[in-house]
XYZ file of C-alpha atoms in Angstrom:
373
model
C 111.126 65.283 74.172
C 108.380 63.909 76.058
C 109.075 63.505 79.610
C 112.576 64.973 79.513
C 113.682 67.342 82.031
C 114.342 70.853 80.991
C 117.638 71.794 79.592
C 119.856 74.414 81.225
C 120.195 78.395 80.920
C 123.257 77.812 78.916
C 121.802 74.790 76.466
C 118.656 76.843 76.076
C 120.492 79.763 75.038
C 122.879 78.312 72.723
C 120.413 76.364 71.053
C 117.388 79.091 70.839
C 120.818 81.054 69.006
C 121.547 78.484 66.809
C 118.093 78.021 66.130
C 117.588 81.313 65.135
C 120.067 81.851 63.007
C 119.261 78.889 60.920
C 115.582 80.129 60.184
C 117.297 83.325 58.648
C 120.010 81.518 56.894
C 116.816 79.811 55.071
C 116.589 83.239 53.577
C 120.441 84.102 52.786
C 120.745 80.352 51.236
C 117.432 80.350 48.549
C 118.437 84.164 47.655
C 121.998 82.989 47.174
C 120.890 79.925 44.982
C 118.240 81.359 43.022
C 119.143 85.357 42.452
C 121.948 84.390 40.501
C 119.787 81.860 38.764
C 122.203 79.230 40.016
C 119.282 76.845 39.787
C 115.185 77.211 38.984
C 112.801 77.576 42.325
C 111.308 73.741 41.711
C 114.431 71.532 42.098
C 115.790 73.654 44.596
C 112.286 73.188 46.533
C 112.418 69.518 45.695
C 115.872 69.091 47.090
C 115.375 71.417 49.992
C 112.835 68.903 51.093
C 114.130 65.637 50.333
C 117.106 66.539 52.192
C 115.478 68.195 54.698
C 113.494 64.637 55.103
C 116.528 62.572 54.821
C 117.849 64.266 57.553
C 114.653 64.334 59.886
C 114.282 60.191 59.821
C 118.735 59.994 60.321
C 117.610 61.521 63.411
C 114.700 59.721 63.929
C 116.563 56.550 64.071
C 119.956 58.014 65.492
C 117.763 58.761 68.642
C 116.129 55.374 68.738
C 112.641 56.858 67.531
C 110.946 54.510 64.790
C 109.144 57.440 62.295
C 105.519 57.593 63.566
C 103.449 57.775 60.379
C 100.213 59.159 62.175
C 102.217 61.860 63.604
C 101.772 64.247 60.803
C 98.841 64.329 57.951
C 98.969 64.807 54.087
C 96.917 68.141 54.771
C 100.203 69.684 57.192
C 102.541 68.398 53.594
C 100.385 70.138 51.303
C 100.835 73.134 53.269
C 104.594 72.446 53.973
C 104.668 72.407 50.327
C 102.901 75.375 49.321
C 105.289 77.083 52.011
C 108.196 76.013 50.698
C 107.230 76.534 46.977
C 105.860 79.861 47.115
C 109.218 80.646 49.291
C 111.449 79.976 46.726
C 109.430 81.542 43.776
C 109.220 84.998 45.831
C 113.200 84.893 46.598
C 113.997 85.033 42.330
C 112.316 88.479 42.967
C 113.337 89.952 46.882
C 116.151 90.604 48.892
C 116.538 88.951 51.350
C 115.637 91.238 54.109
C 112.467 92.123 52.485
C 111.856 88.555 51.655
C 112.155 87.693 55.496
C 110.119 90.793 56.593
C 107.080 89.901 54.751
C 107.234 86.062 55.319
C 107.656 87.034 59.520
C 104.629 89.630 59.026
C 102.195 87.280 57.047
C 102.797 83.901 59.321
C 101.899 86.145 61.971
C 99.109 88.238 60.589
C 97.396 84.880 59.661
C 97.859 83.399 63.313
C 96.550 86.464 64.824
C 93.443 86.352 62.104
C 92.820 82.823 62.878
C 92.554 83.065 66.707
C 90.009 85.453 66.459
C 88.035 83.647 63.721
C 88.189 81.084 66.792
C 86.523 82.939 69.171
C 89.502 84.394 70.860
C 89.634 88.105 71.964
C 92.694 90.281 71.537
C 93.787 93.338 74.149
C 93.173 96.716 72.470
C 97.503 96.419 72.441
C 97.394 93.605 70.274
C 94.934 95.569 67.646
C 96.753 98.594 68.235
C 100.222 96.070 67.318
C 98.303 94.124 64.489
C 97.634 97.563 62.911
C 101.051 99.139 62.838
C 102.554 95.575 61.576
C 100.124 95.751 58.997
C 100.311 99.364 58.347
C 104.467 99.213 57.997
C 103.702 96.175 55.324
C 101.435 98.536 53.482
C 104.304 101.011 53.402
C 106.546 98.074 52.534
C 105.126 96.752 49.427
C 103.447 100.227 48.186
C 104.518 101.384 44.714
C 107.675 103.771 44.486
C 110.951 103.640 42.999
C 112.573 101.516 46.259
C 109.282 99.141 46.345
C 109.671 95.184 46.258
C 108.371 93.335 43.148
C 104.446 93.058 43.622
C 104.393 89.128 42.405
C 107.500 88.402 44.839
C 106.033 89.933 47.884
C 102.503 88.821 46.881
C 104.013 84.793 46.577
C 105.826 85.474 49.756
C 102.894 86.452 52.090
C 101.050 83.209 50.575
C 104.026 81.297 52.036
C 103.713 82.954 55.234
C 99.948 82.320 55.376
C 100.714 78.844 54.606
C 103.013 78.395 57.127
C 101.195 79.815 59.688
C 98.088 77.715 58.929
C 100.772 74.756 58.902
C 101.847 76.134 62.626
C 98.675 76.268 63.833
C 97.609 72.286 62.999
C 100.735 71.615 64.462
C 99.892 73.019 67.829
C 99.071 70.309 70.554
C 100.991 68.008 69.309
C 103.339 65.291 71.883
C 106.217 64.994 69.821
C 106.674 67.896 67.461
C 109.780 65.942 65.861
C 108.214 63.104 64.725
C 104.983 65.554 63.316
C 107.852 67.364 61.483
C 109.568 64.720 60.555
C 106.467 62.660 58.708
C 105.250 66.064 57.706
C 108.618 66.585 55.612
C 108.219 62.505 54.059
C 104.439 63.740 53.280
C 105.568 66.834 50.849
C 107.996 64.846 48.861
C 105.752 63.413 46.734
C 103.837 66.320 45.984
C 106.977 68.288 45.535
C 108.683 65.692 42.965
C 105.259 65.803 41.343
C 105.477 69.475 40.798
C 109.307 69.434 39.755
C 107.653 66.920 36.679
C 105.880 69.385 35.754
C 108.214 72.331 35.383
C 110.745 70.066 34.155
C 110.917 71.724 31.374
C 112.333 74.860 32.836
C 114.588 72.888 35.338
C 118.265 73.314 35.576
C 120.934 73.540 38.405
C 124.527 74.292 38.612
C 126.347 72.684 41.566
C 126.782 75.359 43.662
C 122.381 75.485 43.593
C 122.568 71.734 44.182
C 124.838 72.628 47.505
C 122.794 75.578 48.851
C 119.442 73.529 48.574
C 121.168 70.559 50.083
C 122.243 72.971 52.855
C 118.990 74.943 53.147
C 116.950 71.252 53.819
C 119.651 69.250 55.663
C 121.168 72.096 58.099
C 118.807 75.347 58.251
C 115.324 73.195 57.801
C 115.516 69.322 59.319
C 118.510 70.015 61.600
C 117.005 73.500 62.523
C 113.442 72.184 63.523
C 115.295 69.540 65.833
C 117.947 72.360 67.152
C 114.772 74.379 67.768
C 112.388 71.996 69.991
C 115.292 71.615 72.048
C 115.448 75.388 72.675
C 111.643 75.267 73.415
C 112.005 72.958 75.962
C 113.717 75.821 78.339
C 111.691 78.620 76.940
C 107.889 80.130 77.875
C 105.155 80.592 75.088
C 105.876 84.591 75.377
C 110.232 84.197 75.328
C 109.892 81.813 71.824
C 107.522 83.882 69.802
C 109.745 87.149 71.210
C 113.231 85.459 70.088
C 111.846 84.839 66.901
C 111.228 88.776 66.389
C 115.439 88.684 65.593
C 115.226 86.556 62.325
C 114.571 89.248 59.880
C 117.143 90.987 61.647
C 119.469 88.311 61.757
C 118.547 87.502 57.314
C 119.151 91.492 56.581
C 122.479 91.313 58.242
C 123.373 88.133 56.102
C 121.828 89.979 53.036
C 124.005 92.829 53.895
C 127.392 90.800 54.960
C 127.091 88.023 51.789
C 125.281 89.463 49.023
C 125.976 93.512 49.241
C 122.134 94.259 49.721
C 121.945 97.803 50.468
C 119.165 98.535 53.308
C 116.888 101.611 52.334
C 114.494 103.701 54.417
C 111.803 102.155 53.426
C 113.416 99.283 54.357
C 114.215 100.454 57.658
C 111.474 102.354 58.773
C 108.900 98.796 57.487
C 111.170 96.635 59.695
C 110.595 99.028 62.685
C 106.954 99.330 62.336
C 106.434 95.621 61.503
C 108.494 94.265 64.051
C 107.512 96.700 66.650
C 103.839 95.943 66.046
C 104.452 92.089 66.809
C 106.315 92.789 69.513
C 102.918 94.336 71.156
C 100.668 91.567 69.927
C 102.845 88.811 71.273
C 102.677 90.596 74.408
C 99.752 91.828 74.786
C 98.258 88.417 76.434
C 94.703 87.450 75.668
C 91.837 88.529 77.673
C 90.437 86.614 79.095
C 86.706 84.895 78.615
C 83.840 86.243 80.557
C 82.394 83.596 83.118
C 80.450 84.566 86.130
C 81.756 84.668 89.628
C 80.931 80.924 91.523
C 79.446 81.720 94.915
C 78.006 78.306 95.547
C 74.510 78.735 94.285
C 74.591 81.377 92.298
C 73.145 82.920 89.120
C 74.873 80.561 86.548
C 76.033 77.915 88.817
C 75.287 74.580 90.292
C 76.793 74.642 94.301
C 79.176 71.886 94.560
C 76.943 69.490 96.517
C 73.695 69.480 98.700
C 75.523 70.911 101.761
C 76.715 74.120 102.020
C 79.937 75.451 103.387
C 78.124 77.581 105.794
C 76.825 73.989 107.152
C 80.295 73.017 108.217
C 81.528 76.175 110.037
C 83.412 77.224 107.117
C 84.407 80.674 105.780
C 81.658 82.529 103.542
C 81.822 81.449 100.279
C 84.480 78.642 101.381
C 83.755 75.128 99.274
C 83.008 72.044 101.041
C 86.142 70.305 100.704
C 84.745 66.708 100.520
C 82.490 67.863 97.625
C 83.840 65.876 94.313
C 84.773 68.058 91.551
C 81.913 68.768 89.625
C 81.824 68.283 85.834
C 80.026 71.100 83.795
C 78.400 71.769 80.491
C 79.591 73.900 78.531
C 77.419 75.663 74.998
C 79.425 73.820 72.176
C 79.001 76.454 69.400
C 80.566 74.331 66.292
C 78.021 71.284 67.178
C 75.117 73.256 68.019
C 74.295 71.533 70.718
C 73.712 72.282 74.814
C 77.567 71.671 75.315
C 80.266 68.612 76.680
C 81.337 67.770 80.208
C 84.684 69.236 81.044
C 85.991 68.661 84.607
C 85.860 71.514 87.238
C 83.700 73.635 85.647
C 79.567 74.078 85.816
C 76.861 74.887 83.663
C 76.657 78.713 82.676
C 80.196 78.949 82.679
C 82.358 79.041 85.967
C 85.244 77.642 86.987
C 85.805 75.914 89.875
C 89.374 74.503 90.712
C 91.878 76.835 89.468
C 90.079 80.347 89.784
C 88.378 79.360 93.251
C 91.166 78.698 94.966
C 93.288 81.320 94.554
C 91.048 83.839 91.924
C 93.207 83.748 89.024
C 93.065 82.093 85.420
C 95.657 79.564 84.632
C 98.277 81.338 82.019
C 97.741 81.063 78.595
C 100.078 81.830 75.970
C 99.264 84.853 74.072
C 97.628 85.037 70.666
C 99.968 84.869 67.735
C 103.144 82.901 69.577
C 104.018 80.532 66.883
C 103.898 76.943 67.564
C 107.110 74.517 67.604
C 107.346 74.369 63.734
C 107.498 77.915 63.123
């Protein structure tokens, strides 16, 4: 939470665990309800998130925190919707470990996509990594005798995109629990509206009832709040890397619970999917171009009238009673000559940070999946 101090080695890792294994248990729990038809994919969605809100504003108020209804936006429901929706169609057709695979691949796939669409510039390692994900999801979903069903892997990489596009709105935010949490109350009208409409094929025994009151309570709203706890001791690099373990974690549960047998193709998918994440998230992102700042040069406006060279300092030293400067920078979506950003200057150097000791501030690398994820 805001302005809380970080949590211990021991609190980190017990929660990043517990975190974990509740995103994969999303997986074991829909497959469970809906592959033996135990109930149809729109009331479990519509009590996987009605729970799953329930149990977002208990903790809201447990914890003294009034639900902040500006913190999310009808925009990050729809898409919390469409995620959730397209989830539980895909898992009448998958197992679960394929179901997992293809949901981790896509949300990161479309992360990676949209960061470049941004303007930001991958390593060669993270094409190299985006192309052997992608190339082991080819494999995955190719026809054959041991392939997935086409329409459940094609509704499961829309959920992934979906929630990926819903991660990346999210990222920024001050207090990811209350985004979540008004983000959940946002999709429950536009999930009961869609359960009116398929009505007609509804029906749910109680052990579906259970399982989606389990998948929205526990492994969604309690998950999300187990999980920004964990994040709280954890870098940008350490949470997208944990999060490589939860198609491990749902193939193990599709193994242990529901007899799933694991195939080559299978196997050799997982390796080559999660391999090739594991290089984008750490490949780092390189960084922009920006001309060197001696004071006066090509690009740059010198900090003030009088030199360092004036004041018996080093070469290329700053005058240290010079006020930060505030620069312009080209503002491509406007069109227009650019905004003023403290400690930088026109043409594109940085001042503070990178003159002082010649580095870039870190920056987490393309792909790591914001909070929600």
């Amino acid at each position: 939470m805001p302005g809380s101090a970080r949590p211990g080695v021991a609190l980190t890792a017990a929660a990043t665990a517990l975190a974990m294994a509740a995103f994969a248990s999303n997986s074991l729990l829909c497959r469970l309800a809906l592959g033996p038809g135990a109930i149809d994919a729109a009331t479990f969605t519509a009590v996987r998130l009605v729970s799953g809100a329930a149990v977002l504003l208990a903790v809201s108020l447990a914890t003294g925190r009034a639900r902040r209804r500006g913190a999310g936006s009808w925009r990050s429901g729809a898409m919390l919707f469409v995620y959730a929706f397209c989830f539980s169609l895909a898992y009448r057709k998958l197992t679960v470990a394929t179901g997992a695979l293809i949901l981790f691949c896509s949300v990161q796939s479309t992360m990676l996509l949209v960061a470049v669409a941004r303007g930001e510039r991958p390593r060669p390692r993270q094409w190299l990594g985006l192309g052997v994900a992608l190339g082991g999801f080819v494999y995955l979903v190719s026809p054959g005798l041991a392939a997935p069903s086409p329409l459940g892997s094609g509704l499961m990489t829309a959920s992934g995109a979906a929630w990926g596009a819903y991660t990346l709105r999210g990222r920024g935010g001050t207090d990811p629990v209350a985004a979540t949490t008004d983000n959940f109350v946002r999709s429950v009208p536009i999930v009961l509206v869609a359960a009116a409409v398929m009505a007609g094929g509804a029906h749910a025994a109680a052990r579906g009832l259970v399982l989606a009151v389990l998948s929205g309570a526990l492994t969604s709203g309690l998950g999300y709040v187990i999980w920004y706890q964990a994040l709280r001791g954890l870098t940008a690099t350490r949470a997208a890397g944990v999060q490589l373990t939860v198609p491990l974690i749902a193939a193990a549960g599709g193994v242990a619970f529901m007899s799933e047998a694991v195939s080559l193709r299978l196997a050799v998918a997982t390796v080559a999917i999660l391999g090739g994440v594991a290089l984008v998230l750490r490949g780092g992102t390189a960084p922009r171009k920006r001309p060197a700042w001696p004071p006066g040069g090509p690009g740059c406006r010198a900090a003030d009238e009088e030199s360092g060279s004036r004041l018996g300092l080093p070469a290329g030293a700053r005058n240290p009673r010079a006020p930060t400067p505030r620069i312009v920078y080209p503002d491509r979506r406007a069109g227009r000559s650019g905004a003023s950003r403290p400690g930088h200057t026109p043409g594109g150097c940085r001042m503070d940070h990178e003159e002082r000791t010649g580095d870039t501030p870190d920056e987490p690398p393309v792909g790591t999946p914001a909070p929600d994820t």
